[in-house]
Short mmCIF file of C-alpha atoms in Angstrom, two decimals:
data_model
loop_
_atom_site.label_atom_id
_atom_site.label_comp_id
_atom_site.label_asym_id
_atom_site.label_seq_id
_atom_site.Cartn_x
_atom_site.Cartn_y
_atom_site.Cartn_z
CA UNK A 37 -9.58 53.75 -4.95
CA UNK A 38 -8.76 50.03 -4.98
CA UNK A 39 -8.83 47.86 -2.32
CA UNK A 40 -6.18 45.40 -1.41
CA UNK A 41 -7.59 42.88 0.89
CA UNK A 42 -5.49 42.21 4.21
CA UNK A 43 -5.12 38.24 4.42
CA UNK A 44 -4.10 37.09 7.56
CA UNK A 45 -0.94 34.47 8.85
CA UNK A 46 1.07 36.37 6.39
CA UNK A 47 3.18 36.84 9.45
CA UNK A 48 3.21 37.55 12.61
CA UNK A 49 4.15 40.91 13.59
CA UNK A 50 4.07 42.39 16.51
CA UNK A 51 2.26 46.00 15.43
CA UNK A 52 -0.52 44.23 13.63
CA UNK A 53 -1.15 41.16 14.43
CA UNK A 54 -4.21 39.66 16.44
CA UNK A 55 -3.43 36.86 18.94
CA UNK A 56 -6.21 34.27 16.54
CA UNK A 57 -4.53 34.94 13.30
CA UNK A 58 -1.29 32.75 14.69
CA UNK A 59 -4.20 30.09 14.52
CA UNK A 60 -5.14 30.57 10.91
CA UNK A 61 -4.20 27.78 8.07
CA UNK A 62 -3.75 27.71 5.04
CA UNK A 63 -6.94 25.77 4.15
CA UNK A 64 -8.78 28.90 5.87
CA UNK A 65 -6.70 30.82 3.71
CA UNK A 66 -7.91 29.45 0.55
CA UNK A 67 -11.47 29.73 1.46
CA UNK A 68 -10.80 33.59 2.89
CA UNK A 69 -9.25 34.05 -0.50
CA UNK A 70 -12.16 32.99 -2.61
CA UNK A 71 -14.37 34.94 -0.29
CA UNK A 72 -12.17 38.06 -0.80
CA UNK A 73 -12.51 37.65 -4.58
CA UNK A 74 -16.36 37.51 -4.56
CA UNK A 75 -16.66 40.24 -2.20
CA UNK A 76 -14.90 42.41 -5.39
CA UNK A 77 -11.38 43.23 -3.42
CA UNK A 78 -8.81 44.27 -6.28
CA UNK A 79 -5.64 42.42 -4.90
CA UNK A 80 -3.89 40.00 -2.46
CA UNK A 81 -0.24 41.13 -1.15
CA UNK A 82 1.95 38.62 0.08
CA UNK A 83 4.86 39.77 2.57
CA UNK A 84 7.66 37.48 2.39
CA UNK A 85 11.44 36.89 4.62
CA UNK A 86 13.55 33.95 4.48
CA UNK A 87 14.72 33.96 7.69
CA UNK A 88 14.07 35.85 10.56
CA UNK A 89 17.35 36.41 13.23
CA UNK A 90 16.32 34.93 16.76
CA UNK A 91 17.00 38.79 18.19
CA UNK A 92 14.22 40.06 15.48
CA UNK A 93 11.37 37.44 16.28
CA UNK A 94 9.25 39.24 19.33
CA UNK A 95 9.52 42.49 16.64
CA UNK A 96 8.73 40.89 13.06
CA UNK A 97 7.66 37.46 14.53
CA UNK A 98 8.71 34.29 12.57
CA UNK A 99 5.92 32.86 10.08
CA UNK A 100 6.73 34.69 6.43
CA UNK A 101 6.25 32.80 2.75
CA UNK A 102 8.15 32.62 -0.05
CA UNK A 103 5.89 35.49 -1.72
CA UNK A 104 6.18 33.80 -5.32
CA UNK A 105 5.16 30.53 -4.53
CA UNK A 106 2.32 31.56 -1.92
CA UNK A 107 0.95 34.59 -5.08
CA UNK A 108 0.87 30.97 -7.28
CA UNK A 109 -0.89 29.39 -5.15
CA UNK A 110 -3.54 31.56 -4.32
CA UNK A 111 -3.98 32.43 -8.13
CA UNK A 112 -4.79 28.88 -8.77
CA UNK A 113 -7.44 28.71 -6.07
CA UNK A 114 -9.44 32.45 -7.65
CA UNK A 115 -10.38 33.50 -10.80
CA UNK A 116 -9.90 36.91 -11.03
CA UNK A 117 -8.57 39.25 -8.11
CA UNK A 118 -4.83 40.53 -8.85
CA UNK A 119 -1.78 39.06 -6.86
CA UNK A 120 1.12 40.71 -5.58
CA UNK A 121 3.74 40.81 -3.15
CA UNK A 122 4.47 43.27 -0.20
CA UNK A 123 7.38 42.64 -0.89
CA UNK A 124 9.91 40.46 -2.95
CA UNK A 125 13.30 40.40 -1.26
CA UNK A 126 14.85 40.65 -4.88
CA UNK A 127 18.66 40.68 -4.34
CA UNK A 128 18.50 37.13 -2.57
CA UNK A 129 17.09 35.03 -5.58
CA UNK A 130 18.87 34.68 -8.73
CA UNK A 131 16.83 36.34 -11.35
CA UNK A 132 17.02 33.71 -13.46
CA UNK A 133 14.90 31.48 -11.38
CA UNK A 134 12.70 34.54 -10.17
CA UNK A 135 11.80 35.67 -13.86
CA UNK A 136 11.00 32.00 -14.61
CA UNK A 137 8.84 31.65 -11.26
CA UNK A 138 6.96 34.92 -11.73
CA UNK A 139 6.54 34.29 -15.69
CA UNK A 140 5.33 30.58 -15.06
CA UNK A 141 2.65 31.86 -12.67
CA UNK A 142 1.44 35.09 -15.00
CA UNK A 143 1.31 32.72 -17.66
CA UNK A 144 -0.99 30.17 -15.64
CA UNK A 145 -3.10 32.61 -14.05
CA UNK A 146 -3.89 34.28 -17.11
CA UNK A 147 -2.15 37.08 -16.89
CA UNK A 148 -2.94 38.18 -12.61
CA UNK A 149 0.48 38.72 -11.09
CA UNK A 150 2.26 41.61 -9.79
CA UNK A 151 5.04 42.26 -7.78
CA UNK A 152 6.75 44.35 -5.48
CA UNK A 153 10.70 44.34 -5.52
CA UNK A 154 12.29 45.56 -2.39
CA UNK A 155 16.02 45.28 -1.57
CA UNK A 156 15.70 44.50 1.86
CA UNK A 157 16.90 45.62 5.07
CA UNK A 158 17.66 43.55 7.50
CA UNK A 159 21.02 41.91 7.27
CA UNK A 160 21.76 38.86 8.77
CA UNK A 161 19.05 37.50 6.65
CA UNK A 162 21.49 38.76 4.12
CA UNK A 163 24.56 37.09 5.90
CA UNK A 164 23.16 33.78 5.74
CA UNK A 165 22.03 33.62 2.13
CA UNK A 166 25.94 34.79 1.16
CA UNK A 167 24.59 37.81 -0.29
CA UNK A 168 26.73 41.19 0.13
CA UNK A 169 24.15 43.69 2.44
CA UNK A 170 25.66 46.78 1.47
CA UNK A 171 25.94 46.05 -2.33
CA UNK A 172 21.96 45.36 -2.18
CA UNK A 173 21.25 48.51 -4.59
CA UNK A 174 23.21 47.73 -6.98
CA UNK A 175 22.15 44.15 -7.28
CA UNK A 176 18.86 44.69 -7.43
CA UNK A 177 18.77 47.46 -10.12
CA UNK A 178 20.91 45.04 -12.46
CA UNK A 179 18.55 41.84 -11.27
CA UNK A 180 15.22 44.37 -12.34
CA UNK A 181 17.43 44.85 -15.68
CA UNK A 182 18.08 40.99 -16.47
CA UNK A 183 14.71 40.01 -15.10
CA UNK A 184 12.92 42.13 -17.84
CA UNK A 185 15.41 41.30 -21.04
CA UNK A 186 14.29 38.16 -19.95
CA UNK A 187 10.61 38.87 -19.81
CA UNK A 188 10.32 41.00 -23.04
CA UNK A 189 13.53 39.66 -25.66
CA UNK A 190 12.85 36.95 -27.86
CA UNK A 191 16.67 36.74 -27.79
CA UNK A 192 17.77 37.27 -24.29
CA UNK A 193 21.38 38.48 -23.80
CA UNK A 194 22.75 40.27 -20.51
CA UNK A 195 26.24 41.09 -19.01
CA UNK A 196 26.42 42.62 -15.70
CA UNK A 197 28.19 42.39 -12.26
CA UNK A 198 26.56 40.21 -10.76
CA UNK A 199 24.59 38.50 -13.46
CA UNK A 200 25.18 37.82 -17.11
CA UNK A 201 23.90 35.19 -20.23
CA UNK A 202 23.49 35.10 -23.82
CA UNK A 203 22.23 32.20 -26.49
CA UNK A 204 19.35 31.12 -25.01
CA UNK A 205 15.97 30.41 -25.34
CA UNK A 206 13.40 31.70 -21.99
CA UNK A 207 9.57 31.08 -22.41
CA UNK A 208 7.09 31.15 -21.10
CA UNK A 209 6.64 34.80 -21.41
CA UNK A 210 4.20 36.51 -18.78
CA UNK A 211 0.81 37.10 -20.87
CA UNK A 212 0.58 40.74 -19.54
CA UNK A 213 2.35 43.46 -22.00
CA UNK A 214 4.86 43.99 -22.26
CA UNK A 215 5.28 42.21 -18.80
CA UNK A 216 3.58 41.59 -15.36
CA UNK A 217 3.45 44.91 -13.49
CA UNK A 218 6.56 45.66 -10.90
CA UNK A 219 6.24 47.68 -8.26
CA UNK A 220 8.65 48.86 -5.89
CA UNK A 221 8.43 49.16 -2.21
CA UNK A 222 10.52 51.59 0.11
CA UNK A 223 10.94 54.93 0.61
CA UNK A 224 14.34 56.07 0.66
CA UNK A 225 15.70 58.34 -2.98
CA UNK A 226 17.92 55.53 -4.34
CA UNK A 227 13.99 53.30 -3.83
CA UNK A 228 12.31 56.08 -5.50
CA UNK A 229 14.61 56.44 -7.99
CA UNK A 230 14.24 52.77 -8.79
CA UNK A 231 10.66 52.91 -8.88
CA UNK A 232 10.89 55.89 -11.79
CA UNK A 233 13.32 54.05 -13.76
CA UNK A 234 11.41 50.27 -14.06
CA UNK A 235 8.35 50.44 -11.98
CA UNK A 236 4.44 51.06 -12.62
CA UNK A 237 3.63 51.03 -9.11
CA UNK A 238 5.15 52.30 -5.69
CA UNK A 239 4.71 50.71 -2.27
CA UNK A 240 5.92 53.12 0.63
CA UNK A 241 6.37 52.24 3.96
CA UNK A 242 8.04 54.68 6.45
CA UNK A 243 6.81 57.75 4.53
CA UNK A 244 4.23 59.82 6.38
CA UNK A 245 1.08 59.85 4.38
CA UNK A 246 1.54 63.68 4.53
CA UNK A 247 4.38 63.22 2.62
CA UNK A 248 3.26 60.87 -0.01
CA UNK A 249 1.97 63.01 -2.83
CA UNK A 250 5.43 65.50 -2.99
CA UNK A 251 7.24 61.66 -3.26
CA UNK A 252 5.39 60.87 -5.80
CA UNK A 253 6.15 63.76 -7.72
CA UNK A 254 10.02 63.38 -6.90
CA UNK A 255 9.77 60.04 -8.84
CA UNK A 256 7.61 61.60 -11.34
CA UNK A 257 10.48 64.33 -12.43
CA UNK A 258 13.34 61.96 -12.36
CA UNK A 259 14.49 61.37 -15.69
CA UNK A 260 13.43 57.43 -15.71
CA UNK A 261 9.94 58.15 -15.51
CA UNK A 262 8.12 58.36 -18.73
CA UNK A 263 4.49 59.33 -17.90
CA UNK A 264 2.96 55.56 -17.67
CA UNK A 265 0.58 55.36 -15.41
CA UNK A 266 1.43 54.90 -12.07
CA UNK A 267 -0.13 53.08 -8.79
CA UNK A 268 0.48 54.07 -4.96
CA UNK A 269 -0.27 51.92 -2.20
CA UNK A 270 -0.84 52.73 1.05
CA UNK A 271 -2.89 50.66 3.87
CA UNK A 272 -4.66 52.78 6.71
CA UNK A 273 -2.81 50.81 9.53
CA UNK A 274 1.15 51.49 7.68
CA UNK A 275 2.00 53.95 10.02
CA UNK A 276 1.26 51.61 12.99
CA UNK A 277 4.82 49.93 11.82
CA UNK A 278 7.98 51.70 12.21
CA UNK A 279 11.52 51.08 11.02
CA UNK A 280 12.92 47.74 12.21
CA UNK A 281 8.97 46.66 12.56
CA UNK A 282 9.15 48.46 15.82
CA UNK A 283 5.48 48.98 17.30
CA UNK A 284 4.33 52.68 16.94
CA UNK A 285 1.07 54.17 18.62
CA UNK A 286 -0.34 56.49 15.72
CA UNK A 287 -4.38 56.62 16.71
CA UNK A 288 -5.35 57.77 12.80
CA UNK A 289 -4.31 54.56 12.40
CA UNK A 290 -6.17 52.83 14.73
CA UNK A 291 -8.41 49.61 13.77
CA UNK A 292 -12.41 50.38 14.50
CA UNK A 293 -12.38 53.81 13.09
CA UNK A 294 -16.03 55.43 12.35
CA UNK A 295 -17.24 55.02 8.78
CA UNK A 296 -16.82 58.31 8.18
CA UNK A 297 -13.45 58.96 9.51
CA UNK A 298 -12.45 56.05 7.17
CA UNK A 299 -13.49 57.63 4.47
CA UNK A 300 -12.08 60.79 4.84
CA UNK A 301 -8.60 58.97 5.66
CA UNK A 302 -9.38 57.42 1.86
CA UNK A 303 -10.33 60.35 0.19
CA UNK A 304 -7.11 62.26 1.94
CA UNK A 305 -4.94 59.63 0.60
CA UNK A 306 -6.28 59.81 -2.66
CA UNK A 307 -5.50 63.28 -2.86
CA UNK A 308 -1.93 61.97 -2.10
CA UNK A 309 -1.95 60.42 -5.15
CA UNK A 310 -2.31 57.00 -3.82
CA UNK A 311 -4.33 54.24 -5.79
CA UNK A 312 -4.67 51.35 -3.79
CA UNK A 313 -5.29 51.46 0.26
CA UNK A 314 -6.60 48.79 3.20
CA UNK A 315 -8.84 49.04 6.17
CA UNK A 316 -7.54 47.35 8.84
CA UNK A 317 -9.87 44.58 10.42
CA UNK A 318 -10.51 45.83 14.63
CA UNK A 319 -10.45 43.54 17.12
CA UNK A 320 -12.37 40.30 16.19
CA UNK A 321 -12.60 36.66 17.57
CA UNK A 322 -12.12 34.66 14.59
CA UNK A 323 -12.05 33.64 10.31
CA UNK A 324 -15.71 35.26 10.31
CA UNK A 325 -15.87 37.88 11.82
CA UNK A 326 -12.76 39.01 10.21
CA UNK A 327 -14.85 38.29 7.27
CA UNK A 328 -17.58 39.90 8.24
CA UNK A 329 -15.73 43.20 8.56
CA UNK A 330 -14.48 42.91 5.40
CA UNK A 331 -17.35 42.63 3.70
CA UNK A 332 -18.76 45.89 5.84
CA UNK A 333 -15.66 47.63 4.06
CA UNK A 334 -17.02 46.75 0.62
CA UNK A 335 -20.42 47.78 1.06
CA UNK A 336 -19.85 50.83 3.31
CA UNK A 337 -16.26 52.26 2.77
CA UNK A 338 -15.64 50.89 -1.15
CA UNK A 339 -18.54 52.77 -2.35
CA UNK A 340 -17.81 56.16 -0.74
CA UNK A 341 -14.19 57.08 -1.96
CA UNK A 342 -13.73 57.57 -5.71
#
């Protein structure tokens, strides 16, 4: 099992969030970061909206990054540790622009970015960015299309809905072969589906944990997947988040859990199928004591689950 470590003022949301966190910066950020990295955590997940609707705020709160830029960043200030996104809103950015973001970065971190493509789901984020909500599938499964002729053709040429180009040169490349690792998050079919088709990774959300290992073998048998290897993430404290980021009171996934409890949470999961997982942090007062915690989760928890 791999361990993704939770960095807080991602956002704000109501279901997870500490009061302190809201207090956070981003220089505390960097230095949580480089801690993270020596402590041996495998990756950093970066959540990301554009805008939240004033109706949605006490829910999903209103502090997000632009996932792309704040991965970049946080690549440049570690050495090592893997960065991702949890996730990238990918039908409201060209692809054009997002291959050439997420390329630049692979290429200047040395090959350490990921990312997670999601289509989104709330829509008047949708409505203000122009974009059409309910023709969000079908955008982003031709954006994953032109974002990876553009990653992997020395001649890149594309003609779609909603997209198209031709004669033109597009470097850097990512370093990673034969490009930067996409995940993608979401648990409906049509996500699944996705996920069998381009993806190396899956991110679920709303499915029960129960339920994660038959999923993964429904994306398994469809006829895009062609045995690559294949990561599943799931934090402990998911199910604490429901649809809509509604608040739900699940006490497995409660913070402060016993060591052991935690680690038979883990090794369930893993029997799910599921490669990468967090522990969320319990109550705390501040930066290190969060800290604190999460190096008790490397010494104690890391070394107990396969």
């Amino acid at each position: 099992m791999k361990f993704a470590f939770p960095l807080p003022h991602m956002l704000r949301l109501k279901a997870l969030t500490q009061p302190w966190e809201a207090g956070v910066t981003g220089a505390d950020q960097t230095r949580m970061v480089k801690r993270a990295e020596a402590m041996g955590y495998d990756m950093i997940a970066i959540p990301e909206h554009f805008v939240i609707p004033t109706d949605h705020v006490e829910l999903s709160g209103p502090h997000y990054l632009q996932s792309t830029v704040a991965q970049a960043y946080v690549a440049g200030a570690t050495e090592k540790i893997r960065l991702n996104s949890c996730v990238t809103v990918l039908p409201l950015q060209h692809p054009i622009v997002l291959a050439k973001a997420l390329a630049t970065a692979d290429w200047m971190s040395s090959g350490r970015m990921m990312v997670t493509f999601g289509v989104g789901w709330l829509q008047r984020e949708f409505d203000v960015l122009g974009v059409p909500f309910r023709e969000r599938g079908r955008i982003a499964d031709e954006y994953l299309e032109a974002i990876i002729e553009l990653w992997t053709s020395e001649s890149p040429r594309f003609e779609g809905h909603y997209v198209s180009f031709r004669d033109m040169a597009f470097e850097p490349k990512p370093v990673q072969k034969p490009h930067l690792p996409i995940w993608v998050g979401g648990d409906a079919d049509a996500a699944l589906k996705r996920a069998a088709r381009f993806a190396s990774g899956w991110w679920p959300f709303l499915t029960p944990p129960e339920k994660i290992g038959e999923r993964v073998e429904f994306i398994k048998g469809q006829p895009g997947y062609d045995g690559r290897p294949f990561e599943v993430m799931h934090g402990l404290g998911t199910t604490r988040v429901g649809e809509g980021h509604r608040v739900v009171r699940d006490p497995r996934a409660r913070a402060g859990a016993s060591t052991q409890e935690i680690v038979d949470r883990l090794n369930g999961l893993a029997e799910q199928g599921v490669t990468f997982s967090a522990v969320p942090v319990p109550a705390v007062r501040d930066v290190e004591e969060y800290l604190d915690y999460a190096q008790w989760v490397i010494e104690e928890i890391k070394p107990r689950v396969p």
